Tab-separated table of C-alpha atoms in Angstrom:
chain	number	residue	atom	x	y	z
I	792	UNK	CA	11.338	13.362	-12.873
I	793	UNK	CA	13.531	12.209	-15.694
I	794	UNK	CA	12.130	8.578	-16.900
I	795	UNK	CA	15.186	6.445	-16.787
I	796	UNK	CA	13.256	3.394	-16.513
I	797	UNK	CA	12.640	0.902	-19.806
I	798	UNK	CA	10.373	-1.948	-20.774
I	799	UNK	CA	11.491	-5.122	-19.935
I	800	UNK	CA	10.059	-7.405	-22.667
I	801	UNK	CA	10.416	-10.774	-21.043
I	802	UNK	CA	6.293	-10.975	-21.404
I	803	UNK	CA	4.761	-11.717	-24.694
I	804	UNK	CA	1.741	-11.637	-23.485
I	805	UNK	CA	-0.389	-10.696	-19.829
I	806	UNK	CA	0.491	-13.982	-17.715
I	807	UNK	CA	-2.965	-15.519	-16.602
I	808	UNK	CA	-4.023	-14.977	-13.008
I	809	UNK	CA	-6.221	-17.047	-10.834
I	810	UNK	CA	-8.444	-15.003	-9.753
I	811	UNK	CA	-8.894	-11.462	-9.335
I	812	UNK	CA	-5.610	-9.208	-8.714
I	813	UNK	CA	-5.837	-7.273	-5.961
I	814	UNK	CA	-2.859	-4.306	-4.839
I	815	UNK	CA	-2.326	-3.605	-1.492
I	816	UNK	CA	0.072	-0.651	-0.544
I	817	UNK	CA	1.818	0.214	2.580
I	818	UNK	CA	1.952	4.254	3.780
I	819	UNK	CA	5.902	5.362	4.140
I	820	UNK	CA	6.298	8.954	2.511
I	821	UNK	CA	8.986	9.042	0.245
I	822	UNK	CA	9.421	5.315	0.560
I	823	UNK	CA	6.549	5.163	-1.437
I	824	UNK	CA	8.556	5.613	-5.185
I	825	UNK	CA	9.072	1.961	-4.658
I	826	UNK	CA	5.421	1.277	-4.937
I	827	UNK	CA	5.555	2.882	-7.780
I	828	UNK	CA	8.183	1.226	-9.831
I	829	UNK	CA	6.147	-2.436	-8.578
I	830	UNK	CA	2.991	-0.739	-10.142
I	831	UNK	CA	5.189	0.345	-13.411
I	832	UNK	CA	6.219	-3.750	-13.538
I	833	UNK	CA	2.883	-4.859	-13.712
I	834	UNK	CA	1.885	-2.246	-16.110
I	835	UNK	CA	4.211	-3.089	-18.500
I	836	UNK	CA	3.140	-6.656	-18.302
I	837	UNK	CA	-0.475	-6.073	-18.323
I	838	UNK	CA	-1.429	-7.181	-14.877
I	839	UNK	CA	-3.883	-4.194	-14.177
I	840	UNK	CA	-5.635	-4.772	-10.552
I	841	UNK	CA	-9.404	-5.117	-10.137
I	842	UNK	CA	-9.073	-3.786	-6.152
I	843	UNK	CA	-6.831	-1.651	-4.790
I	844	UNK	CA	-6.505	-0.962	-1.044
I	845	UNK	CA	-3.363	1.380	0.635
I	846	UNK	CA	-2.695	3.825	3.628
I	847	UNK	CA	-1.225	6.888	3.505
I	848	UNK	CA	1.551	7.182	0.502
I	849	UNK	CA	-0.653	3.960	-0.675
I	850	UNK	CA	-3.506	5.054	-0.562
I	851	UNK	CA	-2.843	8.231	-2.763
I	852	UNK	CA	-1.458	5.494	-5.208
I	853	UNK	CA	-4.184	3.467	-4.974
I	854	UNK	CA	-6.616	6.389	-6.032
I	855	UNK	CA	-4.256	7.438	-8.776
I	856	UNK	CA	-4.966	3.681	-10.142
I	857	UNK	CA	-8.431	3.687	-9.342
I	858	UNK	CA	-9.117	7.275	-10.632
I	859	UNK	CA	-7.372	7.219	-13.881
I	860	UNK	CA	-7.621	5.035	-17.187
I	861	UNK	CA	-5.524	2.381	-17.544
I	862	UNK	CA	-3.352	4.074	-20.318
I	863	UNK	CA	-3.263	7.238	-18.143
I	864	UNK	CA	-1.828	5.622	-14.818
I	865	UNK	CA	1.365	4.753	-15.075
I	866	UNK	CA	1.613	8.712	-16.475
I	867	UNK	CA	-0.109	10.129	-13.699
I	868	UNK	CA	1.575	8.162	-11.008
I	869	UNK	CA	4.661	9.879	-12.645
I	870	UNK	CA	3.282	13.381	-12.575
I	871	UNK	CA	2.492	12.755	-9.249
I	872	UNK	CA	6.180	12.478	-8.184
I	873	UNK	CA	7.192	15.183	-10.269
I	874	UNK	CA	5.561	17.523	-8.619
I	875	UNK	CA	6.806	16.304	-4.844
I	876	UNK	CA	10.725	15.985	-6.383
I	877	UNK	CA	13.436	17.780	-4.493
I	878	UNK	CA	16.110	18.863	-7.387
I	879	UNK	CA	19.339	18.693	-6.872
I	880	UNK	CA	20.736	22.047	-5.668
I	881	UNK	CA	24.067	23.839	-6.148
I	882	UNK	CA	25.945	22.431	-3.251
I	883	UNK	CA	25.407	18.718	-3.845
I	884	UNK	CA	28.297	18.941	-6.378
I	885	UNK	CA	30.436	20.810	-3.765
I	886	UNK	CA	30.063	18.812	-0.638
I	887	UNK	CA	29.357	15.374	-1.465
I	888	UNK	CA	26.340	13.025	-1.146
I	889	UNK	CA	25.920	12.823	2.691
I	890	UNK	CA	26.578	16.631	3.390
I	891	UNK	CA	23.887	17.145	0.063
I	892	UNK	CA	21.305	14.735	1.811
I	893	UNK	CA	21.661	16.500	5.600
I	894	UNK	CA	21.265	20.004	4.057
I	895	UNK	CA	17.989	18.147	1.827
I	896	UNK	CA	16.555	17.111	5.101
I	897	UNK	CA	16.656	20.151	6.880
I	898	UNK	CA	15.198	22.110	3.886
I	899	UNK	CA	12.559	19.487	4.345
I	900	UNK	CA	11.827	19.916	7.489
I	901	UNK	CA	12.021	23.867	7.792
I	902	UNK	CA	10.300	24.348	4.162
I	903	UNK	CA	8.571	21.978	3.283
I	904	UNK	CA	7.936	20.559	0.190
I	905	UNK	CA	5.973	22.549	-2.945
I	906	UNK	CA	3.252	20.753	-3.997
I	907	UNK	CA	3.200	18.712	-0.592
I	908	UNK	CA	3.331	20.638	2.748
I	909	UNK	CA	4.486	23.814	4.367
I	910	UNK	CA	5.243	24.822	7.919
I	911	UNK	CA	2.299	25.984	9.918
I	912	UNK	CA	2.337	29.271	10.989
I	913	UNK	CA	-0.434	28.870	13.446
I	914	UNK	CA	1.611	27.001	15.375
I	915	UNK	CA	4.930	28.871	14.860
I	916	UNK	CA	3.118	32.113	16.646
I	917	UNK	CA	0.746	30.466	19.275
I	918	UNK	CA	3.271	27.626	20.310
I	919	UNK	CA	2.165	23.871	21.170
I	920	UNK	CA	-0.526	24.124	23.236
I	921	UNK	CA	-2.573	26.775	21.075
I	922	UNK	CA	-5.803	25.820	20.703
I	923	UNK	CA	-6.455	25.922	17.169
I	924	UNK	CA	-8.437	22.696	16.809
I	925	UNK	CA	-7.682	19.492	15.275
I	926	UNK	CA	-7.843	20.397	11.617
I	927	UNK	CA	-5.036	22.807	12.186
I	928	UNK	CA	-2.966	21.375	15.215
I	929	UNK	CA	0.152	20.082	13.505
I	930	UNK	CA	3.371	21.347	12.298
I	931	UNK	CA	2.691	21.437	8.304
I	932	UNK	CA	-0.693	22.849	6.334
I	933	UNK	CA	-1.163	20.513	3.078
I	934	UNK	CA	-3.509	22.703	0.983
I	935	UNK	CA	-1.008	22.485	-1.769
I	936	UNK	CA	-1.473	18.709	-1.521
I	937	UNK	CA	-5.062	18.669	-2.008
I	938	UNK	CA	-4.448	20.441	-5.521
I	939	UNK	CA	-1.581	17.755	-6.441
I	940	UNK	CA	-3.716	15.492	-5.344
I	941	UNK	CA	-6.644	16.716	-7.037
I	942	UNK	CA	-4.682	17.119	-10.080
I	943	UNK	CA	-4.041	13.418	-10.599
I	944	UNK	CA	-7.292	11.538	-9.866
I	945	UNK	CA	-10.216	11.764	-11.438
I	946	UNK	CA	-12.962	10.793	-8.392
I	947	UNK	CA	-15.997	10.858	-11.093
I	948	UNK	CA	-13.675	7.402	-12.278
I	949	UNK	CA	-13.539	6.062	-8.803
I	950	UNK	CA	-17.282	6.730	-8.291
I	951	UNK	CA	-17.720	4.520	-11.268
I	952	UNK	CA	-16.623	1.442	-9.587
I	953	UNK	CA	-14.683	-0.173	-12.541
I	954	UNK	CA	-11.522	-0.415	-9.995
I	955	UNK	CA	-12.355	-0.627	-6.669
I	956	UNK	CA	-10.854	1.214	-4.009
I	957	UNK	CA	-10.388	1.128	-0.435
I	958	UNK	CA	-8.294	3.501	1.687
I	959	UNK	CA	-7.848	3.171	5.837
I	960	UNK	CA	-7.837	5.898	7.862
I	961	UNK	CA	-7.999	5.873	11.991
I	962	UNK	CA	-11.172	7.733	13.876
I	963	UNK	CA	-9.062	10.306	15.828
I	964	UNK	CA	-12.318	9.775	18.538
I	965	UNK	CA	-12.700	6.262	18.766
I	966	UNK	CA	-9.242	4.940	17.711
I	967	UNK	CA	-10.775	2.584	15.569
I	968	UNK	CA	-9.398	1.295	11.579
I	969	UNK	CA	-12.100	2.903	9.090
I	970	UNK	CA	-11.750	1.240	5.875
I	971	UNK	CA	-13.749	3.707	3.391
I	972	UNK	CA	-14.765	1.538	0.135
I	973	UNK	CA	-16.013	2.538	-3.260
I	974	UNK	CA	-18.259	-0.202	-3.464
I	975	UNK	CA	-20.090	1.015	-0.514
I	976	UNK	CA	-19.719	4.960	-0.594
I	977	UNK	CA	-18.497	7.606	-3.378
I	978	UNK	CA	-14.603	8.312	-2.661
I	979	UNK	CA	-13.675	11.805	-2.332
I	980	UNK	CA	-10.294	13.401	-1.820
I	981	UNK	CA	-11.171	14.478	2.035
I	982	UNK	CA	-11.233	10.347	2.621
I	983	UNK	CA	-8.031	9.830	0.539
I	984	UNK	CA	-6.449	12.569	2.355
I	985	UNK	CA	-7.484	11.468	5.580
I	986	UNK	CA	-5.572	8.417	5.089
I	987	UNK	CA	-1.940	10.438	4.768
I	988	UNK	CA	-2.729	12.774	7.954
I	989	UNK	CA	-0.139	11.389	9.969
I	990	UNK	CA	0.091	13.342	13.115
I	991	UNK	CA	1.906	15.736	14.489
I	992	UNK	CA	2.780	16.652	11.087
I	993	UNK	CA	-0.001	16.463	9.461
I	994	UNK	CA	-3.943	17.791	10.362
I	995	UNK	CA	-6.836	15.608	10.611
I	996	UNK	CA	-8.993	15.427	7.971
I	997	UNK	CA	-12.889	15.889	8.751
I	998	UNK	CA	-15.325	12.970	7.362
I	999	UNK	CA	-18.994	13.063	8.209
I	1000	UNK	CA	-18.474	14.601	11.555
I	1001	UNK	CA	-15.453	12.845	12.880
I	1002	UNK	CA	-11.758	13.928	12.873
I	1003	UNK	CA	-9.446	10.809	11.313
I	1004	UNK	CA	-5.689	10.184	10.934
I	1005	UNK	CA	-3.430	8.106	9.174
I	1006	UNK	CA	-4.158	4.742	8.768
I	1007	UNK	CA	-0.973	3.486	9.051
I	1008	UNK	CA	-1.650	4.526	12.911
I	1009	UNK	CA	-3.604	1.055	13.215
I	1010	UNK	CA	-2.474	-0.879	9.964
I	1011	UNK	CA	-0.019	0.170	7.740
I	1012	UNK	CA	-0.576	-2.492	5.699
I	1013	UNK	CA	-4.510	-3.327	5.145
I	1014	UNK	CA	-4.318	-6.905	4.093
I	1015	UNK	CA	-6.738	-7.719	6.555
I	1016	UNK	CA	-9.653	-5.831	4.669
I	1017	UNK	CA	-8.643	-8.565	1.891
I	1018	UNK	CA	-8.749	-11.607	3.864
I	1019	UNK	CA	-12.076	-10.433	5.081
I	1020	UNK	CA	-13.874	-9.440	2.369
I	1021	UNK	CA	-16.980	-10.909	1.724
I	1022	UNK	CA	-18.503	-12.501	-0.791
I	1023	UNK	CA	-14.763	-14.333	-1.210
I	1024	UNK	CA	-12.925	-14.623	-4.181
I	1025	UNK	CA	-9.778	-16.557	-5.581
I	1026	UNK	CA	-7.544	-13.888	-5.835
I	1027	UNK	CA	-3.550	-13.052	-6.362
I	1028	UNK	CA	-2.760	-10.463	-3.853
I	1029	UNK	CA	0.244	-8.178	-4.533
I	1030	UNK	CA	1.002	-6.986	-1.095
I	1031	UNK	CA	3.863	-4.265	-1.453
I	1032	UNK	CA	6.412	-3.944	1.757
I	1033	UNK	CA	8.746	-1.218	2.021
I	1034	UNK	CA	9.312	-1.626	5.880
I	1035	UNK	CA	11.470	-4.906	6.696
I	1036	UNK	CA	9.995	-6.806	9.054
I	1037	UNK	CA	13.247	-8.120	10.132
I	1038	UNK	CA	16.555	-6.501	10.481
I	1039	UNK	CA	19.992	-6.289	11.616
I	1040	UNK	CA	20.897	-5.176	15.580
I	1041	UNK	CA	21.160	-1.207	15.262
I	1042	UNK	CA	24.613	0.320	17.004
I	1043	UNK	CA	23.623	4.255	16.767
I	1044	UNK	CA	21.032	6.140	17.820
I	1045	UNK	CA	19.862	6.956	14.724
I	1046	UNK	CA	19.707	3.092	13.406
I	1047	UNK	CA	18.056	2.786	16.711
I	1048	UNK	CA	15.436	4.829	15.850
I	1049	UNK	CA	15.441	3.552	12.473
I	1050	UNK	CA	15.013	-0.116	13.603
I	1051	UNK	CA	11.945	1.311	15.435
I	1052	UNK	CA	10.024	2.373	12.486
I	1053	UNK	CA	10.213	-0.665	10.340
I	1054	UNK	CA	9.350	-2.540	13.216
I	1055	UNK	CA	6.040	0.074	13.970
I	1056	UNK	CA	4.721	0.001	10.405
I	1057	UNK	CA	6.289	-3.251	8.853
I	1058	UNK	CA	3.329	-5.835	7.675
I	1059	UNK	CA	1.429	-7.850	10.379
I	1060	UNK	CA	0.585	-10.046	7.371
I	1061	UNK	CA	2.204	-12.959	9.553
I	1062	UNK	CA	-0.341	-12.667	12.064
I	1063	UNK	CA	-3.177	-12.278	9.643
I	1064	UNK	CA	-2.434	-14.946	7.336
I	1065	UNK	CA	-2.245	-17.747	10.560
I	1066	UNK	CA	-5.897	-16.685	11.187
I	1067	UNK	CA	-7.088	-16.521	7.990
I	1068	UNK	CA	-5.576	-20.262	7.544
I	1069	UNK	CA	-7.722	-21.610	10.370
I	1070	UNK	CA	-10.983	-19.787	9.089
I	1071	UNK	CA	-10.346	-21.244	5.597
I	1072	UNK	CA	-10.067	-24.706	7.290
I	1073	UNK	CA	-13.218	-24.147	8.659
I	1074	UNK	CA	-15.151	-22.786	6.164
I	1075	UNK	CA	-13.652	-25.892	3.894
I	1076	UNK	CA	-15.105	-28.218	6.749
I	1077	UNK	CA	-18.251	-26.826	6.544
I	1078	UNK	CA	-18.441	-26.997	2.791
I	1079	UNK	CA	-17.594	-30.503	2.467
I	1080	UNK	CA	-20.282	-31.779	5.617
I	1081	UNK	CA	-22.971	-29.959	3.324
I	1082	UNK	CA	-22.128	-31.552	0.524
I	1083	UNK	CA	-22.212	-34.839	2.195
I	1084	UNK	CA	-25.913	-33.970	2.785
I	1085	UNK	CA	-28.835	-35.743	1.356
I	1086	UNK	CA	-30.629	-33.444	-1.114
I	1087	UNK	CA	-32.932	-33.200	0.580
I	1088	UNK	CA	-31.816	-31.766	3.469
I	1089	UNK	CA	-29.322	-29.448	1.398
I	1090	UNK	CA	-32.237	-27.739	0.051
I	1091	UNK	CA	-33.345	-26.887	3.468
I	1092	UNK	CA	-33.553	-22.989	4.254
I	1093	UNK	CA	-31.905	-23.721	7.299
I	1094	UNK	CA	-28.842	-25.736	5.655
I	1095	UNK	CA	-28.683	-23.012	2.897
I	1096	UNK	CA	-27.976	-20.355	5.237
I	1097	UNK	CA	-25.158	-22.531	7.145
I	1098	UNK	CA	-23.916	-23.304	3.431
I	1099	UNK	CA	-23.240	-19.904	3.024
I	1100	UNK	CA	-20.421	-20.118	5.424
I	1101	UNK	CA	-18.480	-22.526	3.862
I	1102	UNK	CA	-15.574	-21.551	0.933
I	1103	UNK	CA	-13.286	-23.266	-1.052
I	1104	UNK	CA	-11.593	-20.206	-2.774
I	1105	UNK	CA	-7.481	-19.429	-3.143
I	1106	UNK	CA	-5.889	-16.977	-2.416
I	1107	UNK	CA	-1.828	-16.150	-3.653
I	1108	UNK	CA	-0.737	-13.651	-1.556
I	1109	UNK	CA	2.575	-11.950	-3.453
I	1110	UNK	CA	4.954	-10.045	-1.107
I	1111	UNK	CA	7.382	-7.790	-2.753
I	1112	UNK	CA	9.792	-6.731	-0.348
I	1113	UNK	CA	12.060	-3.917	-0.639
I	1114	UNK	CA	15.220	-4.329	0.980
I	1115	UNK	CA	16.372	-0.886	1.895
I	1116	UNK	CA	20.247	-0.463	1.836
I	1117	UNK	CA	22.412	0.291	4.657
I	1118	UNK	CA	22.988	3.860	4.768
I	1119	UNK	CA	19.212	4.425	4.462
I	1120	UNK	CA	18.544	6.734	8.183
I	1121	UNK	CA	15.671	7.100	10.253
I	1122	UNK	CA	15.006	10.419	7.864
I	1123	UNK	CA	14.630	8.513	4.751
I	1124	UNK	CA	10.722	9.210	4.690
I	1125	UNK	CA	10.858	12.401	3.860
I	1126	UNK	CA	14.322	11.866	0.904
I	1127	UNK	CA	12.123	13.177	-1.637
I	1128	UNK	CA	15.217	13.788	-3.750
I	1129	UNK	CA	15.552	13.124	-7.258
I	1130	UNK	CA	18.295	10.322	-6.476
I	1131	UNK	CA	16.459	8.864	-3.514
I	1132	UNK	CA	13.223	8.712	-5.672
I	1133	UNK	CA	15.036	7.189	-8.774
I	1134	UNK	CA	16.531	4.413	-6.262
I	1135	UNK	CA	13.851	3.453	-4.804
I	1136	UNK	CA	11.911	3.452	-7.658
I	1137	UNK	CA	14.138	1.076	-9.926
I	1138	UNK	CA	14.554	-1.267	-7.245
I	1139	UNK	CA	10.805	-1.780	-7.258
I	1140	UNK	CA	10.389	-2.444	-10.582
I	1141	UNK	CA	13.403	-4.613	-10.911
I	1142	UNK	CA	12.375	-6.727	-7.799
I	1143	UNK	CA	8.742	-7.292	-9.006
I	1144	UNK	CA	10.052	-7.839	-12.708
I	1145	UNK	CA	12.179	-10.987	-11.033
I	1146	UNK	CA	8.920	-12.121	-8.672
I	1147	UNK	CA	6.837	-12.180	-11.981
I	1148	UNK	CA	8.968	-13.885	-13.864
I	1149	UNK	CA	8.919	-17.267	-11.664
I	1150	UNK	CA	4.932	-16.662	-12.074
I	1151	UNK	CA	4.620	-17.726	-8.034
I	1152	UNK	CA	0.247	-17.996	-8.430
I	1153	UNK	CA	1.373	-21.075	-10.433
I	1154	UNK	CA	2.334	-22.502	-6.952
I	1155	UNK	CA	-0.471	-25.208	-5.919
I	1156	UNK	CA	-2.334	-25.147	-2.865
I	1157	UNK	CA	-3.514	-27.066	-0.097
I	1158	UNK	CA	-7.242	-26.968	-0.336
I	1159	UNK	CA	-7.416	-27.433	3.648
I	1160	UNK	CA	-5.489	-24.352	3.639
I	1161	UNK	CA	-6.684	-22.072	0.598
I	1162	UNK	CA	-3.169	-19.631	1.688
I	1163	UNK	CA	-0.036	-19.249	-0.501
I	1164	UNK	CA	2.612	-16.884	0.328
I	1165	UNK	CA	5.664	-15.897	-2.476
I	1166	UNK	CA	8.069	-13.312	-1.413
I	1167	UNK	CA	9.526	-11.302	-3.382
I	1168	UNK	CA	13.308	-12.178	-2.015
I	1169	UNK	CA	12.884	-15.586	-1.743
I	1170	UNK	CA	15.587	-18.168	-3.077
I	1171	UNK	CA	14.776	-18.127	-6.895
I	1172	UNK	CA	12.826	-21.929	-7.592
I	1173	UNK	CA	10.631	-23.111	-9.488
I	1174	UNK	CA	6.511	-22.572	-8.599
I	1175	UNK	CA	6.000	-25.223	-5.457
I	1176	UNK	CA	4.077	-25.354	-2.292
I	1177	UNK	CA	3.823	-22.370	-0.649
I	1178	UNK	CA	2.105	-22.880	2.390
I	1179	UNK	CA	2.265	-19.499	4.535
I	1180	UNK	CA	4.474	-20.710	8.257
């Protein structure tokens, strides 16, 4: 992929955080080049994350971060793409844009994508209900992916826990989140994998015994594994979302549809952040009756262990939201083209250039609330109360 993109130099220097910087990334197949022109932004700046959680496209960003050296990742990330770019073909110049991007998507879907996926023949010859098991029942094979995939993360790198990683997949059995964590187990590519098997195009992926799908099944964006992380830390949270959560009123079909999947995998970060507001509250409470203690009684085993629920960390949680233009179909997830990439791409490093700029962790908090949120596309201002609604 031709690298179009240039530094911005409105940074002298790496802005100072409060707290530790933490990347959370949303799964959405080709939607993903966004993420990557947000993770370019920060790069270039010197914001490098300590933690880095995703689903699906995410999470194979996330281990590209986690698995590579900071010098290498930006690079990597664009290798990555390289290899999954559609190239314009001869008849792009000859019919146009739209009749270029129909004959793209069926390619797509009859072909495949090298380096990606490729139709299952399995399935072409025994039909739907063959059974062939659930690490083969699904339209595309992805052993090509594994070696892209493979070829860009170094998992010896994750193992060492310098960045931390954590990538959700779904037990196919149980229907329950997994979230598997490099603090807690050595990250493989079968678990990063797992978290992009999103069915029926894509097998499960085998871990330990147990068949799992994509996480973006139960939470396409994992900001919950943030809020409840424990021990707790004042953090800035860069929470990437490249399905609105709100919309215009489709009129087609095919905006119908499209409507539908932003709704299905946009953030539930306005749920989560409610709760995490009245835990904080809490936890606050309980810090401050402890402290009102004698000493006495503060020393106590028994108060100590109550102690230990209380918190008086911040958290800035950044939302950079992509804002998809019109045109964009319910078939945009698989526009691995080299314009659709290059589009999405710039726009992510141009909105997150903007949302850095106004330096939005600056914003003071409510210490009975701990929770700030900045969006991305907010009304440009200067760093104020940002107490999430």
């Amino acid at each position: 992929m031709d690298d179009v993109y240039v530094k911005h130099g409105a940074f002298k220097q790496r802005p100072k955080l409060p707290g530790q910087v933490v990347l959370v990334f949303q799964g959405g197949g080709a939607l993903g080049a966004y993420q990557a022109g947000v993770y370019q932004a920060l790069h270039e700046i010197g914001i490098e994350p300590d933690w880095v959680v995703g689903t699906s496209i995410g999470a194979i960003h996330a281990a590209i971060i986690a698995g590579n050296e900071v010098g290498e990742r930006y690079d990597r990330i664009k290798e990555f793409w390289a290899r999954l770019e559609r190239k314009p073909q001869w008849h792009e110049t000859l019919f146009g844009e739209r009749a270029a991007a129909t004959a793209a998507y069926l390619a797509t879907l009859t072909q495949g994508i090298n380096g990606y996926y490729s139709p299952n023949h399995a399935i072409a010859f025994g039909g739907l209900h063959a059974p062939v098991g659930v690490e083969r029942a699904a339209f595309y094979t992805i052993e090509d992916f594994r070696k892209t995939v493979a070829g860009v993360v170094d998992f010896a790198r994750i193992d060492g826990r310098q960045t931390r990683l954590t990538v959700g997949a779904v037990n196919v059995r149980t229907g329950k989140m997994h979230y598997f964590d490099s603090r807690n187990i050595p990250i493989t590519l079968d678990h990063v994998l797992a978290s992009g098997a999103l069915p029926p195009g894509f097998p499960a992926i085998r871990i330990d015994g147990d068949p799992y799908w994509d996480g973006g099944l139960y939470s396409n964006t994992p900001i919950e594994v943030v809020f409840d992380d424990n021990p707790r830390r004042d953090s800035v949270v860069f929470t990437v979302q490249i399905f609105p959560i709100s919309g215009a009123e489709p009129a087609s079909v095919m905006q119908v549809l499209s409507r539908q999947i932003d709704i299905q995998y946009a953030s539930r970060a306005d749920s989560h952040i409610p709760r995490q507001e009245h835990i904080h509250q809490l936890r606050h409470m309980v810090r401050e009756l402890v402290r009102m203690l004698p000493e006495d009684k503060r020393n106590s085993p028994e108060v100590k262990e109550m102690a230990g629920y209380g918190c008086g960390t911040f958290m800035h949680i950044v939302r950079i939201n992509a804002n998809p233009p019109p045109d964009e179909d319910y078939l945009r997830e698989i526009d691995f083209t080299t314009s659709g990439i290059n589009r999405r791409w710039l726009a992510g490093y141009e909105d997150t250039m903007r949302t850095l700029e106004r330096r939005p962790w600056e914003a003071p908090i409510d210490p009975m609330v701990g929770v700030a949120v900045h969006d991305s596309d907010a009304p440009d201002q200067a760093p104020s109360l940002a107490k999430a609604q």
